[in-house]
mmCIF file of C-alpha atoms and ligand atoms in Angstrom:
data_model
loop_
_atom_site.group_PDB
_atom_site.id
_atom_site.type_symbol
_atom_site.label_atom_id
_atom_site.label_comp_id
_atom_site.label_asym_id
_atom_site.label_seq_id
_atom_site.Cartn_x
_atom_site.Cartn_y
_atom_site.Cartn_z
ATOM 1 C CA MET O 109 166.771 5.958 104.104
ATOM 2 C CA ALA O 110 163.634 3.962 104.865
ATOM 3 C CA SER O 111 165.698 1.121 106.311
ATOM 4 C CA LYS O 112 167.279 3.524 108.755
ATOM 5 C CA ALA O 113 163.986 5.086 109.617
ATOM 6 C CA LEU O 114 162.349 4.291 112.865
ATOM 7 C CA ILE O 115 158.699 3.959 111.989
ATOM 8 C CA ASN O 116 156.558 5.290 114.721
ATOM 9 C CA LEU O 117 152.990 4.450 113.934
ATOM 10 C CA LEU O 118 150.409 6.246 115.973
ATOM 11 C CA LEU O 119 146.882 5.307 115.120
ATOM 12 C CA LEU O 120 144.532 7.206 117.288
ATOM 13 C CA LEU O 121 141.285 5.349 116.995
ATOM 14 C CA LEU O 122 139.475 7.377 119.560
ATOM 15 C CA ALA O 123 139.303 11.073 119.233
ATOM 16 C CA VAL O 124 140.264 13.364 122.064
ATOM 17 C CA THR O 125 138.453 16.326 120.619
ATOM 18 C CA GLY O 126 136.217 15.937 117.593
ATOM 19 C CA GLY O 127 136.419 13.223 114.984
ATOM 20 C CA ARG O 128 139.511 11.694 113.484
ATOM 21 C CA SER O 129 139.627 11.625 109.730
ATOM 22 C CA ASP O 130 141.000 9.175 107.234
ATOM 23 C CA LEU O 131 143.547 11.838 106.514
ATOM 24 C CA TYR O 132 147.034 10.787 107.519
ATOM 25 C CA PHE O 133 149.881 13.201 107.874
ATOM 26 C CA HIS O 134 153.355 11.710 107.513
ATOM 27 C CA TYR O 135 155.832 13.706 109.550
ATOM 28 C CA GLU O 136 159.376 12.979 108.497
ATOM 29 C CA ASN O 137 162.369 14.523 110.207
ATOM 30 C CA ARG O 138 165.302 14.666 107.806
ATOM 31 C CA CYS O 139 167.122 17.243 109.883
ATOM 32 C CA SER O 140 170.420 16.177 111.431
ATOM 33 C CA TYR O 141 168.935 17.150 114.788
ATOM 34 C CA THR O 142 165.889 16.264 116.862
ATOM 35 C CA VAL O 143 162.801 18.426 116.505
ATOM 36 C CA TRP O 144 159.739 18.656 118.723
ATOM 37 C CA LEU O 145 156.471 18.901 116.812
ATOM 38 C CA ALA O 146 153.938 21.429 117.938
ATOM 39 C CA ALA O 147 150.469 22.402 116.810
ATOM 40 C CA SER O 148 147.972 25.057 117.688
ATOM 41 C CA PRO O 149 145.270 24.048 118.444
ATOM 42 C CA SER O 150 146.563 20.741 119.774
ATOM 43 C CA ILE O 151 146.333 17.673 117.514
ATOM 44 C CA GLY O 152 146.672 15.321 120.481
ATOM 45 C CA ASP O 153 150.252 14.250 119.765
ATOM 46 C CA ALA O 154 151.383 12.896 123.128
ATOM 47 C CA ASP O 155 154.937 12.201 121.973
ATOM 48 C CA PRO O 156 156.140 15.165 119.903
ATOM 49 C CA GLU O 157 159.881 14.428 120.063
ATOM 50 C CA ARG O 158 161.118 13.409 116.607
ATOM 51 C CA ASN O 159 164.646 12.122 116.225
ATOM 52 C CA PRO O 160 166.539 12.466 112.945
ATOM 53 C CA GLU O 161 165.486 10.002 110.218
ATOM 54 C CA THR O 162 162.162 9.199 111.809
ATOM 55 C CA LEU O 163 158.732 9.038 110.275
ATOM 56 C CA GLU O 164 155.524 9.434 112.186
ATOM 57 C CA ILE O 165 152.123 8.682 110.702
ATOM 58 C CA PHE O 166 149.406 10.600 112.421
ATOM 59 C CA SER O 167 145.679 10.730 111.870
ATOM 60 C CA MET O 168 144.498 14.334 111.844
ATOM 61 C CA PRO O 169 141.201 15.706 113.121
ATOM 62 C CA ASP O 170 138.661 15.906 110.271
ATOM 63 C CA ASP O 171 137.812 19.510 111.054
ATOM 64 C CA TRP O 172 140.833 21.528 112.091
ATOM 65 C CA THR O 173 142.245 24.953 111.320
ATOM 66 C CA GLY O 174 145.631 25.734 112.702
ATOM 67 C CA SER O 175 149.380 25.796 112.488
ATOM 68 C CA ILE O 176 152.014 23.102 112.796
ATOM 69 C CA TRP O 177 155.666 23.838 113.424
ATOM 70 C CA ALA O 178 158.868 22.313 114.713
ATOM 71 C CA ARG O 179 160.626 23.389 117.884
ATOM 72 C CA THR O 180 164.399 23.164 117.988
ATOM 73 C CA ASN O 181 166.990 22.648 120.707
ATOM 74 C CA CYS O 182 164.553 21.859 123.472
ATOM 75 C CA ALA O 183 165.591 20.785 126.951
ATOM 76 C CA ASN O 184 164.555 20.753 130.567
ATOM 77 C CA ASN O 185 166.503 23.017 132.872
ATOM 78 C CA ALA O 186 167.541 22.053 136.407
ATOM 79 C CA SER O 187 164.036 22.717 137.717
ATOM 80 C CA PHE O 188 162.454 20.638 134.903
ATOM 81 C CA TYR O 189 161.164 23.637 133.008
ATOM 82 C CA PHE O 190 160.994 22.600 129.344
ATOM 83 C CA SER O 191 161.883 25.227 126.747
ATOM 84 C CA CYS O 192 163.154 25.455 123.179
ATOM 85 C CA GLU O 193 165.453 27.824 121.344
ATOM 86 C CA THR O 194 162.911 28.294 118.548
ATOM 87 C CA GLY O 195 159.175 27.687 118.328
ATOM 88 C CA ASP O 196 158.850 27.524 122.106
ATOM 89 C CA CYS O 197 155.300 27.252 123.453
ATOM 90 C CA GLY O 198 155.938 28.894 126.805
ATOM 91 C CA SER O 199 154.146 26.104 128.682
ATOM 92 C CA GLY O 200 157.248 24.849 130.509
ATOM 93 C CA THR O 201 156.341 21.279 129.505
ATOM 94 C CA ILE O 202 156.812 19.168 126.371
ATOM 95 C CA ASP O 203 153.065 19.542 125.766
ATOM 96 C CA CYS O 204 152.315 22.895 124.174
ATOM 97 C CA GLN O 205 148.882 23.468 125.725
ATOM 98 C CA SER O 206 147.730 26.805 124.284
ATOM 99 C CA PRO O 207 150.554 28.418 122.393
ATOM 100 C CA PRO O 208 151.178 30.767 120.000
ATOM 101 C CA PRO O 209 154.848 29.910 119.581
ATOM 102 C CA THR O 210 157.642 32.313 120.135
ATOM 103 C CA TYR O 211 159.007 33.641 116.899
ATOM 104 C CA PRO O 212 160.814 33.189 114.589
ATOM 105 C CA VAL O 213 159.186 29.984 113.384
ATOM 106 C CA THR O 214 158.359 28.478 109.995
ATOM 107 C CA LEU O 215 154.615 27.812 110.043
ATOM 108 C CA LEU O 216 152.692 25.123 108.192
ATOM 109 C CA ASN O 217 149.099 26.296 108.095
ATOM 110 C CA PHE O 218 146.229 23.939 107.370
ATOM 111 C CA ASP O 219 142.494 24.294 107.138
ATOM 112 C CA ILE O 220 141.001 20.803 107.158
ATOM 113 C CA LYS O 221 137.314 20.417 106.301
ATOM 114 C CA GLN O 222 136.908 16.665 105.844
ATOM 115 C CA SER O 223 138.478 15.874 102.465
ATOM 116 C CA VAL O 224 139.104 19.491 101.437
ATOM 117 C CA VAL O 225 142.338 20.874 102.814
ATOM 118 C CA SER O 226 143.933 24.291 102.371
ATOM 119 C CA TYR O 227 147.645 24.383 103.054
ATOM 120 C CA GLU O 228 150.521 26.843 102.987
ATOM 121 C CA VAL O 229 154.055 27.395 104.203
ATOM 122 C CA SER O 230 154.197 30.791 105.880
ATOM 123 C CA LEU O 231 157.192 32.924 106.738
ATOM 124 C CA ASN O 232 154.939 35.605 108.213
ATOM 125 C CA HIS O 233 156.452 34.862 111.601
ATOM 126 C CA GLY O 234 159.931 34.228 110.291
ATOM 127 C CA HIS O 235 161.871 31.055 109.674
ATOM 128 C CA ASN O 236 163.532 28.500 111.932
ATOM 129 C CA LEU O 237 164.001 25.469 109.689
ATOM 130 C CA PRO O 238 163.303 24.199 106.147
ATOM 131 C CA VAL O 239 159.955 22.474 105.521
ATOM 132 C CA ARG O 240 157.914 20.896 102.742
ATOM 133 C CA ILE O 241 154.253 19.929 102.361
ATOM 134 C CA GLN O 242 153.613 17.242 99.720
ATOM 135 C CA PRO O 243 149.965 16.260 99.197
ATOM 136 C CA VAL O 244 149.511 12.568 98.408
ATOM 137 C CA GLY O 245 147.024 12.427 95.556
ATOM 138 C CA GLY O 246 143.969 14.654 95.361
ATOM 139 C CA SER O 247 143.154 17.474 92.964
ATOM 140 C CA LEU O 248 142.819 21.221 93.256
ATOM 141 C CA VAL O 249 139.329 22.482 94.068
ATOM 142 C CA ASP O 250 139.875 25.569 91.920
ATOM 143 C CA GLY O 251 140.729 24.620 88.377
ATOM 144 C CA GLY O 252 141.614 20.970 88.887
ATOM 145 C CA GLY O 253 145.032 19.506 88.353
ATOM 146 C CA SER O 254 147.179 17.833 90.939
ATOM 147 C CA CYS O 255 147.797 19.425 94.330
ATOM 148 C CA PRO O 256 151.221 21.080 94.249
ATOM 149 C CA VAL O 257 154.075 20.874 96.693
ATOM 150 C CA VAL O 258 154.730 23.985 98.763
ATOM 151 C CA ASP O 259 157.953 24.412 100.648
ATOM 152 C CA CYS O 260 160.796 26.559 101.859
ATOM 153 C CA VAL O 261 163.906 24.468 101.575
ATOM 154 C CA ALA O 262 166.691 27.004 101.157
ATOM 155 C CA ASP O 263 169.065 28.140 103.855
ATOM 156 C CA ILE O 264 167.482 31.441 104.885
ATOM 157 C CA SER O 265 170.467 32.293 107.083
ATOM 158 C CA ASN O 266 172.250 33.306 103.869
ATOM 159 C CA VAL O 267 169.799 36.118 103.181
ATOM 160 C CA CYS O 268 168.625 37.048 106.683
ATOM 161 C CA PRO O 269 169.399 40.761 107.234
ATOM 162 C CA SER O 270 171.408 41.363 110.403
ATOM 163 C CA ASN O 271 168.560 43.285 112.065
ATOM 164 C CA LEU O 272 166.287 40.242 111.708
ATOM 165 C CA VAL O 273 168.730 37.567 112.902
ATOM 166 C CA ALA O 274 167.599 35.567 115.955
ATOM 167 C CA LYS O 275 170.391 34.165 118.126
ATOM 168 C CA ASN O 276 170.494 31.789 121.066
ATOM 169 C CA LYS O 277 172.140 32.664 124.364
ATOM 170 C CA ASN O 278 175.501 31.558 122.952
ATOM 171 C CA GLY O 279 175.148 34.053 120.124
ATOM 172 C CA GLN O 280 174.572 31.435 117.416
ATOM 173 C CA TYR O 281 172.089 31.977 114.571
ATOM 174 C CA VAL O 282 168.838 30.074 115.260
ATOM 175 C CA GLY O 283 166.417 31.722 112.855
ATOM 176 C CA CYS O 284 165.283 34.808 111.023
ATOM 177 C CA TYR O 285 162.467 37.050 112.278
ATOM 178 C CA SER O 286 159.851 38.447 109.945
ATOM 179 C CA ALA O 287 160.026 42.188 109.382
ATOM 180 C CA CYS O 288 156.556 42.614 110.918
ATOM 181 C CA ASP O 289 157.425 40.827 114.181
ATOM 182 C CA GLN O 290 160.798 42.469 114.609
ATOM 183 C CA LEU O 291 160.280 45.998 113.247
ATOM 184 C CA LYS O 292 156.536 46.318 114.054
ATOM 185 C CA ASP O 293 155.909 48.629 111.102
ATOM 186 C CA PRO O 294 152.293 48.605 109.711
ATOM 187 C CA LYS O 295 153.874 48.605 106.254
ATOM 188 C CA TYR O 296 155.333 45.142 106.917
ATOM 189 C CA CYS O 297 152.398 43.883 108.997
ATOM 190 C CA CYS O 298 149.694 44.954 106.497
ATOM 191 C CA THR O 299 147.807 46.773 109.236
ATOM 192 C CA GLY O 300 146.369 50.300 109.483
ATOM 193 C CA ASP O 301 146.848 52.227 106.234
ATOM 194 C CA PHE O 302 148.323 49.088 104.711
ATOM 195 C CA SER O 303 145.391 46.768 105.408
ATOM 196 C CA GLY O 304 143.107 47.457 102.428
ATOM 197 C CA PRO O 305 143.012 45.498 99.183
ATOM 198 C CA GLY O 306 146.204 46.111 97.258
ATOM 199 C CA ALA O 307 147.574 48.367 100.014
ATOM 200 C CA CYS O 308 150.145 45.861 101.206
ATOM 201 C CA GLN O 309 153.023 45.169 98.868
ATOM 202 C CA PRO O 310 156.126 42.995 99.007
ATOM 203 C CA ASN O 311 158.914 44.752 100.898
ATOM 204 C CA GLU O 312 162.699 44.556 100.843
ATOM 205 C CA TYR O 313 162.639 41.917 103.612
ATOM 206 C CA SER O 314 159.884 39.714 102.189
ATOM 207 C CA GLN O 315 161.606 39.850 98.808
ATOM 208 C CA ARG O 316 164.729 38.305 100.285
ATOM 209 C CA PHE O 317 162.662 35.396 101.596
ATOM 210 C CA LYS O 318 160.861 35.132 98.253
ATOM 211 C CA GLN O 319 164.111 34.981 96.329
ATOM 212 C CA LEU O 320 164.886 31.653 98.009
ATOM 213 C CA CYS O 321 161.405 30.383 98.825
ATOM 214 C CA LYS O 322 159.083 31.086 95.900
ATOM 215 C CA LEU O 323 156.404 28.662 97.104
ATOM 216 C CA ALA O 324 156.106 30.126 100.603
ATOM 217 C CA HIS O 325 154.111 33.134 101.742
ATOM 218 C CA THR O 326 156.519 35.841 102.788
ATOM 219 C CA TYR O 327 154.337 38.734 104.024
ATOM 220 C CA PRO O 328 150.734 38.901 105.284
ATOM 221 C CA ALA O 329 149.117 39.792 101.928
ATOM 222 C CA ASP O 330 151.243 37.414 99.855
ATOM 223 C CA SER O 331 148.926 35.510 97.489
ATOM 224 C CA ASP O 332 151.534 34.178 95.070
ATOM 225 C CA PRO O 333 151.164 31.234 94.976
ATOM 226 C CA PRO O 334 147.527 31.189 96.174
ATOM 227 C CA VAL O 335 146.638 29.165 99.247
ATOM 228 C CA TYR O 336 145.973 25.854 97.514
ATOM 229 C CA ARG O 337 142.752 23.997 98.257
ATOM 230 C CA CYS O 338 143.118 20.302 97.683
ATOM 231 C CA SER O 339 140.308 17.768 97.579
ATOM 232 C CA GLY O 340 140.587 14.024 98.019
ATOM 233 C CA ALA O 341 144.241 13.666 98.965
ATOM 234 C CA THR O 342 144.783 10.550 101.069
ATOM 235 C CA GLY O 343 147.359 12.321 103.149
ATOM 236 C CA TYR O 344 149.978 15.020 103.416
ATOM 237 C CA ASN O 345 153.688 14.436 103.754
ATOM 238 C CA VAL O 346 155.303 17.031 105.977
ATOM 239 C CA THR O 347 159.082 16.958 105.842
ATOM 240 C CA PHE O 348 161.451 18.919 108.029
ATOM 241 C CA CYS O 349 164.783 19.679 106.326
ATOM 242 C CA PRO O 350 163.910 18.068 102.987
ATOM 243 C CA SER O 351 167.100 17.926 100.956
HETATM 244 C C1 NAG C 1008 164.208 27.131 134.673
HETATM 245 O O1 NAG C 1008 163.497 28.028 133.790
HETATM 246 C C2 NAG C 1008 162.427 28.717 134.419
HETATM 247 C C3 NAG C 1008 161.693 29.518 133.358
HETATM 248 O O2 NAG C 1008 162.569 30.333 132.673
HETATM 249 C C4 NAG C 1008 162.977 29.578 135.541
HETATM 250 O O3 NAG C 1008 161.902 30.239 136.198
HETATM 251 C C5 NAG C 1008 163.739 28.715 136.526
HETATM 252 O O4 NAG C 1008 164.341 29.531 137.504
HETATM 253 C C6 NAG C 1008 164.823 27.928 135.795
HETATM 254 N N1 NAG C 1008 165.492 27.042 136.736
HETATM 255 C C7 NAG C 1008 166.819 26.982 136.823
HETATM 256 C C8 NAG C 1008 167.360 26.053 137.851
HETATM 257 O O5 NAG C 1008 167.564 27.622 136.086
HETATM 258 C C1 NAG C 1009 154.693 10.248 101.350
HETATM 259 O O1 NAG C 1009 155.456 9.655 102.366
HETATM 260 C C2 NAG C 1009 155.425 8.222 102.340
HETATM 261 C C3 NAG C 1009 156.178 7.750 103.570
HETATM 262 O O2 NAG C 1009 157.479 8.278 103.582
HETATM 263 C C4 NAG C 1009 156.042 7.746 101.049
HETATM 264 O O3 NAG C 1009 156.003 6.338 101.005
HETATM 265 C C5 NAG C 1009 155.275 8.326 99.881
HETATM 266 O O4 NAG C 1009 155.909 7.955 98.659
HETATM 267 C C6 NAG C 1009 155.205 9.836 99.981
HETATM 268 N N1 NAG C 1009 154.321 10.326 98.928
HETATM 269 C C7 NAG C 1009 154.612 11.388 98.190
HETATM 270 C C8 NAG C 1009 153.617 11.774 97.143
HETATM 271 O O5 NAG C 1009 155.627 12.068 98.375
#
């Protein structure tokens, strides 16, 4: 696989905003299709298009809290307005500027404070493609031990209830909405009466996600597994469509 991979090495020596860390994220696209990386807030990735079987090594800001995701099926229309079937940023250009993305989208959430990094895979805004986060080295801040993988690798389309299915304009499945985003019920969103400690419980929709993706967070109060805090990892491998 490595021999086929096009290694795209981006070493940003000068920071655009804030300092760059020694923390390198390896973004590998193992999907059979191109994805367009996106991050909010921006990580300064000027060339977010990732072809299949490519690896990008990217130095992350040393103080950054945000989400990373992959956009799918992006294209310019006849008036050069850039948009994507999932994860679209709404900017009309390949550069996201200030998203939130359109849902559904599988989110990789990170909180980087120098060498201590919290990380999770979240299905709180649905699912558009399989992902994995693999810390490279490091140990858990709470309790020690190595920093575990988190991922959601399974094909969610198999368990996506029909009322949560997202389709493109040709009627093809492109992702699965979260119950909160699609049904807007406080019970699923953990808001209002459901916002207090213990008030928000897994629901029939989140349980379907959980069945296939035990290491991902499937509703807003999901704390199983906890959000891992990892210290001293040299990097994080982020894989889209890990097999
Ligand atoms: C391209 O997309 C934009 C945004 O949806 C729309 O305003 C514009 O009319 C589209 N252009 C064409 C030629 O379809
Ligand atoms: C992380 O990715 C790099 C580049 O693909 C690879 O060489 C390395 O073995 C990976 N490390 C882990 C822990 O998966």
